[in-house]
Protein backbone atom coordinates (compact mmCIF):
# COMPACT_ATOMS: atom_id res chain seq x y z
CA UNK A 1 0.00 0.00 0.00
CA UNK A 2 1.25 3.48 -0.86
CA UNK A 3 2.29 5.86 1.89
CA UNK A 4 -0.20 8.54 2.90
CA UNK A 5 2.23 11.27 1.85
CA UNK A 6 2.62 9.77 -1.63
CA UNK A 7 -1.15 9.45 -2.08
CA UNK A 8 -1.73 13.02 -0.92
CA UNK A 9 1.11 14.33 -3.12
CA UNK A 10 -0.42 12.78 -6.24
CA UNK A 11 -3.86 14.06 -5.29
CA UNK A 12 -2.76 17.60 -4.36
CA UNK A 13 -0.06 18.39 -6.96
CA UNK A 14 -2.43 19.31 -9.84
CA UNK A 15 -4.50 21.59 -7.57
CA UNK A 16 -1.37 23.25 -6.18
CA UNK A 17 -0.03 23.84 -9.70
CA UNK A 18 -3.39 25.21 -10.84
CA UNK A 19 -3.05 27.79 -8.04
CA UNK A 20 0.29 28.88 -9.53
CA UNK A 21 2.37 27.18 -6.85
CA UNK A 22 4.71 24.22 -6.50
CA UNK A 23 4.15 21.40 -4.01
CA UNK A 24 7.37 21.42 -1.98
CA UNK A 25 6.61 18.67 0.57
CA UNK A 26 3.88 16.69 2.33
CA UNK A 27 4.09 15.61 5.96
CA UNK A 28 1.80 13.27 7.87
CA UNK A 29 2.94 13.29 11.49
CA UNK A 30 1.64 12.57 14.96
CA UNK A 31 2.21 15.38 17.45
CA UNK A 32 0.86 15.55 21.01
CA UNK A 33 -1.51 12.67 20.33
CA UNK A 34 -3.05 14.17 17.18
CA UNK A 35 -2.36 13.55 13.47
CA UNK A 36 -1.38 16.45 11.20
CA UNK A 37 -1.34 16.48 7.41
CA UNK A 38 0.78 19.38 6.17
CA UNK A 39 1.33 20.63 2.65
CA UNK A 40 4.26 22.96 2.05
CA UNK A 41 4.02 25.10 -1.07
CA UNK A 42 6.28 27.53 -2.88
CA UNK A 43 6.24 29.90 -5.85
CA UNK A 44 8.56 32.49 -7.35
CA UNK A 45 8.39 35.62 -5.22
CA UNK A 46 7.09 33.67 -2.23
CA UNK A 47 3.79 32.34 -0.96
CA UNK A 48 1.24 34.52 0.81
CA UNK A 49 -1.78 33.74 2.97
CA UNK A 50 -4.13 33.90 -0.03
CA UNK A 51 -2.12 31.20 -1.82
CA UNK A 52 -2.33 29.01 1.28
CA UNK A 53 -6.07 29.62 1.60
CA UNK A 54 -6.75 28.83 -2.08
CA UNK A 55 -4.74 25.61 -1.97
CA UNK A 56 -6.24 24.63 1.39
CA UNK A 57 -9.84 24.98 0.20
CA UNK A 58 -9.26 23.11 -3.05
CA UNK A 59 -7.19 20.28 -1.61
CA UNK A 60 -9.46 19.92 1.42
CA UNK A 61 -12.38 19.24 -0.92
CA UNK A 62 -10.27 16.70 -2.86
CA UNK A 63 -9.28 14.97 0.38
CA UNK A 64 -12.91 14.81 1.53
CA UNK A 65 -13.89 13.25 -1.79
CA UNK A 66 -11.02 10.75 -2.09
CA UNK A 67 -10.83 10.01 1.67
CA UNK A 68 -7.26 8.61 1.56
CA UNK A 69 -6.72 8.80 5.34
CA UNK A 70 -8.54 6.78 7.98
CA UNK A 71 -9.40 8.63 11.15
CA UNK A 72 -9.24 12.30 11.99
CA UNK A 73 -6.39 14.70 11.34
CA UNK A 74 -5.70 18.41 11.15
CA UNK A 75 -4.98 19.70 7.64
CA UNK A 76 -2.58 22.63 7.20
CA UNK A 77 -1.09 24.43 4.19
CA UNK A 78 1.90 26.74 4.56
CA UNK A 79 4.90 28.20 2.82
CA UNK A 80 7.96 25.98 2.50
CA UNK A 81 9.80 28.77 4.32
CA UNK A 82 13.04 30.59 3.69
CA UNK A 83 15.02 28.04 5.73
CA UNK A 84 13.36 24.98 4.26
CA UNK A 85 14.89 21.51 4.45
CA UNK A 86 16.41 20.08 1.28
CA UNK A 87 15.35 16.47 0.75
CA UNK A 88 15.23 15.46 -2.92
CA UNK A 89 18.11 15.47 -5.42
CA UNK A 90 16.27 18.22 -7.35
CA UNK A 91 16.22 20.42 -4.22
CA UNK A 92 20.01 20.19 -3.96
CA UNK A 93 20.49 20.88 -7.67
CA UNK A 94 18.20 23.92 -7.48
CA UNK A 95 20.01 25.46 -4.51
CA UNK A 96 23.63 24.66 -5.44
CA UNK A 97 25.81 27.51 -4.16
CA UNK A 98 23.24 28.62 -1.59
CA UNK A 99 23.95 28.99 2.13
CA UNK A 100 22.95 25.85 4.03
CA UNK A 101 23.19 24.34 7.48
CA UNK A 102 24.04 20.64 7.76
CA UNK A 103 23.08 18.93 11.03
CA UNK A 104 24.59 15.56 11.87
CA UNK A 105 23.34 12.64 13.95
CA UNK A 106 26.74 12.30 15.68
CA UNK A 107 29.35 14.95 16.31
CA UNK A 108 32.29 15.28 13.93
CA UNK A 109 35.31 17.17 15.23
CA UNK A 110 33.29 18.07 18.34
CA UNK A 111 30.32 19.63 16.54
CA UNK A 112 27.02 18.57 15.01
CA UNK A 113 26.16 21.69 12.95
CA UNK A 114 28.08 22.93 9.93
CA UNK A 115 27.12 26.18 8.17
CA UNK A 116 28.46 26.67 4.67
CA UNK A 117 27.51 26.93 1.00
CA UNK A 118 26.15 23.92 -0.87
CA UNK A 119 28.95 22.77 -3.17
CA UNK A 120 27.67 19.38 -4.28
CA UNK A 121 25.28 16.49 -3.90
CA UNK A 122 25.92 12.98 -5.15
CA UNK A 123 24.10 9.77 -4.20
CA UNK A 124 22.95 11.31 -0.92
CA UNK A 125 26.34 12.67 0.06
CA UNK A 126 26.43 16.43 0.66
CA UNK A 127 29.44 18.69 0.11
CA UNK A 128 29.58 22.19 1.54
CA UNK A 129 32.21 24.88 1.37
CA UNK A 130 32.97 26.19 4.84
CA UNK A 131 35.72 28.75 5.47
CA UNK A 132 37.16 28.07 2.01
CA UNK A 133 37.36 24.31 2.57
CA UNK A 134 35.12 21.63 1.02
CA UNK A 135 33.65 19.17 3.52
CA UNK A 136 31.67 16.11 2.45
CA UNK A 137 29.12 14.38 4.66
CA UNK A 138 27.87 10.88 3.91
CA UNK A 139 24.15 10.28 3.61
CA UNK A 140 24.25 8.20 6.83
CA UNK A 141 25.75 11.08 8.85
CA UNK A 142 23.24 13.77 7.87
CA UNK A 143 20.17 14.30 10.02
CA UNK A 144 19.08 17.45 8.15
CA UNK A 145 20.26 19.88 5.50
CA UNK A 146 18.34 23.12 5.23
CA UNK A 147 18.71 26.49 3.57
CA UNK A 148 20.18 29.19 5.78
CA UNK A 149 19.62 32.93 5.73
CA UNK A 150 22.79 35.03 5.85
CA UNK A 151 22.71 38.53 7.28
CSV table of C-alpha atoms in Angstrom, one decimal:
chain,number,residue,atom,x,y,z
A,1,UNK,CA,0.0,0.0,0.0
A,2,UNK,CA,1.3,3.5,-0.9
A,3,UNK,CA,2.3,5.9,1.9
A,4,UNK,CA,-0.2,8.5,2.9
A,5,UNK,CA,2.2,11.3,1.9
A,6,UNK,CA,2.6,9.8,-1.6
A,7,UNK,CA,-1.2,9.4,-2.1
A,8,UNK,CA,-1.7,13.0,-0.9
A,9,UNK,CA,1.1,14.3,-3.1
A,10,UNK,CA,-0.4,12.8,-6.2
A,11,UNK,CA,-3.9,14.1,-5.3
A,12,UNK,CA,-2.8,17.6,-4.4
A,13,UNK,CA,-0.1,18.4,-7.0
A,14,UNK,CA,-2.4,19.3,-9.8
A,15,UNK,CA,-4.5,21.6,-7.6
A,16,UNK,CA,-1.4,23.3,-6.2
A,17,UNK,CA,0.0,23.8,-9.7
A,18,UNK,CA,-3.4,25.2,-10.8
A,19,UNK,CA,-3.1,27.8,-8.0
A,20,UNK,CA,0.3,28.9,-9.5
A,21,UNK,CA,2.4,27.2,-6.8
A,22,UNK,CA,4.7,24.2,-6.5
A,23,UNK,CA,4.2,21.4,-4.0
A,24,UNK,CA,7.4,21.4,-2.0
A,25,UNK,CA,6.6,18.7,0.6
A,26,UNK,CA,3.9,16.7,2.3
A,27,UNK,CA,4.1,15.6,6.0
A,28,UNK,CA,1.8,13.3,7.9
A,29,UNK,CA,2.9,13.3,11.5
A,30,UNK,CA,1.6,12.6,15.0
A,31,UNK,CA,2.2,15.4,17.5
A,32,UNK,CA,0.9,15.6,21.0
A,33,UNK,CA,-1.5,12.7,20.3
A,34,UNK,CA,-3.0,14.2,17.2
A,35,UNK,CA,-2.4,13.6,13.5
A,36,UNK,CA,-1.4,16.4,11.2
A,37,UNK,CA,-1.3,16.5,7.4
A,38,UNK,CA,0.8,19.4,6.2
A,39,UNK,CA,1.3,20.6,2.6
A,40,UNK,CA,4.3,23.0,2.0
A,41,UNK,CA,4.0,25.1,-1.1
A,42,UNK,CA,6.3,27.5,-2.9
A,43,UNK,CA,6.2,29.9,-5.9
A,44,UNK,CA,8.6,32.5,-7.4
A,45,UNK,CA,8.4,35.6,-5.2
A,46,UNK,CA,7.1,33.7,-2.2
A,47,UNK,CA,3.8,32.3,-1.0
A,48,UNK,CA,1.2,34.5,0.8
A,49,UNK,CA,-1.8,33.7,3.0
A,50,UNK,CA,-4.1,33.9,0.0
A,51,UNK,CA,-2.1,31.2,-1.8
A,52,UNK,CA,-2.3,29.0,1.3
A,53,UNK,CA,-6.1,29.6,1.6
A,54,UNK,CA,-6.7,28.8,-2.1
A,55,UNK,CA,-4.7,25.6,-2.0
A,56,UNK,CA,-6.2,24.6,1.4
A,57,UNK,CA,-9.8,25.0,0.2
A,58,UNK,CA,-9.3,23.1,-3.1
A,59,UNK,CA,-7.2,20.3,-1.6
A,60,UNK,CA,-9.5,19.9,1.4
A,61,UNK,CA,-12.4,19.2,-0.9
A,62,UNK,CA,-10.3,16.7,-2.9
A,63,UNK,CA,-9.3,15.0,0.4
A,64,UNK,CA,-12.9,14.8,1.5
A,65,UNK,CA,-13.9,13.2,-1.8
A,66,UNK,CA,-11.0,10.8,-2.1
A,67,UNK,CA,-10.8,10.0,1.7
A,68,UNK,CA,-7.3,8.6,1.6
A,69,UNK,CA,-6.7,8.8,5.3
A,70,UNK,CA,-8.5,6.8,8.0
A,71,UNK,CA,-9.4,8.6,11.2
A,72,UNK,CA,-9.2,12.3,12.0
A,73,UNK,CA,-6.4,14.7,11.3
A,74,UNK,CA,-5.7,18.4,11.1
A,75,UNK,CA,-5.0,19.7,7.6
A,76,UNK,CA,-2.6,22.6,7.2
A,77,UNK,CA,-1.1,24.4,4.2
A,78,UNK,CA,1.9,26.7,4.6
A,79,UNK,CA,4.9,28.2,2.8
A,80,UNK,CA,8.0,26.0,2.5
A,81,UNK,CA,9.8,28.8,4.3
A,82,UNK,CA,13.0,30.6,3.7
A,83,UNK,CA,15.0,28.0,5.7
A,84,UNK,CA,13.4,25.0,4.3
A,85,UNK,CA,14.9,21.5,4.4
A,86,UNK,CA,16.4,20.1,1.3
A,87,UNK,CA,15.3,16.5,0.7
A,88,UNK,CA,15.2,15.5,-2.9
A,89,UNK,CA,18.1,15.5,-5.4
A,90,UNK,CA,16.3,18.2,-7.3
A,91,UNK,CA,16.2,20.4,-4.2
A,92,UNK,CA,20.0,20.2,-4.0
A,93,UNK,CA,20.5,20.9,-7.7
A,94,UNK,CA,18.2,23.9,-7.5
A,95,UNK,CA,20.0,25.5,-4.5
A,96,UNK,CA,23.6,24.7,-5.4
A,97,UNK,CA,25.8,27.5,-4.2
A,98,UNK,CA,23.2,28.6,-1.6
A,99,UNK,CA,24.0,29.0,2.1
A,100,UNK,CA,23.0,25.8,4.0
A,101,UNK,CA,23.2,24.3,7.5
A,102,UNK,CA,24.0,20.6,7.8
A,103,UNK,CA,23.1,18.9,11.0
A,104,UNK,CA,24.6,15.6,11.9
A,105,UNK,CA,23.3,12.6,14.0
A,106,UNK,CA,26.7,12.3,15.7
A,107,UNK,CA,29.3,15.0,16.3
A,108,UNK,CA,32.3,15.3,13.9
A,109,UNK,CA,35.3,17.2,15.2
A,110,UNK,CA,33.3,18.1,18.3
A,111,UNK,CA,30.3,19.6,16.5
A,112,UNK,CA,27.0,18.6,15.0
A,113,UNK,CA,26.2,21.7,13.0
A,114,UNK,CA,28.1,22.9,9.9
A,115,UNK,CA,27.1,26.2,8.2
A,116,UNK,CA,28.5,26.7,4.7
A,117,UNK,CA,27.5,26.9,1.0
A,118,UNK,CA,26.2,23.9,-0.9
A,119,UNK,CA,28.9,22.8,-3.2
A,120,UNK,CA,27.7,19.4,-4.3
A,121,UNK,CA,25.3,16.5,-3.9
A,122,UNK,CA,25.9,13.0,-5.1
A,123,UNK,CA,24.1,9.8,-4.2
A,124,UNK,CA,23.0,11.3,-0.9
A,125,UNK,CA,26.3,12.7,0.1
A,126,UNK,CA,26.4,16.4,0.7
A,127,UNK,CA,29.4,18.7,0.1
A,128,UNK,CA,29.6,22.2,1.5
A,129,UNK,CA,32.2,24.9,1.4
A,130,UNK,CA,33.0,26.2,4.8
A,131,UNK,CA,35.7,28.8,5.5
A,132,UNK,CA,37.2,28.1,2.0
A,133,UNK,CA,37.4,24.3,2.6
A,134,UNK,CA,35.1,21.6,1.0
A,135,UNK,CA,33.7,19.2,3.5
A,136,UNK,CA,31.7,16.1,2.5
A,137,UNK,CA,29.1,14.4,4.7
A,138,UNK,CA,27.9,10.9,3.9
A,139,UNK,CA,24.2,10.3,3.6
A,140,UNK,CA,24.2,8.2,6.8
A,141,UNK,CA,25.8,11.1,8.8
A,142,UNK,CA,23.2,13.8,7.9
A,143,UNK,CA,20.2,14.3,10.0
A,144,UNK,CA,19.1,17.4,8.1
A,145,UNK,CA,20.3,19.9,5.5
A,146,UNK,CA,18.3,23.1,5.2
A,147,UNK,CA,18.7,26.5,3.6
A,148,UNK,CA,20.2,29.2,5.8
A,149,UNK,CA,19.6,32.9,5.7
A,150,UNK,CA,22.8,35.0,5.8
A,151,UNK,CA,22.7,38.5,7.3
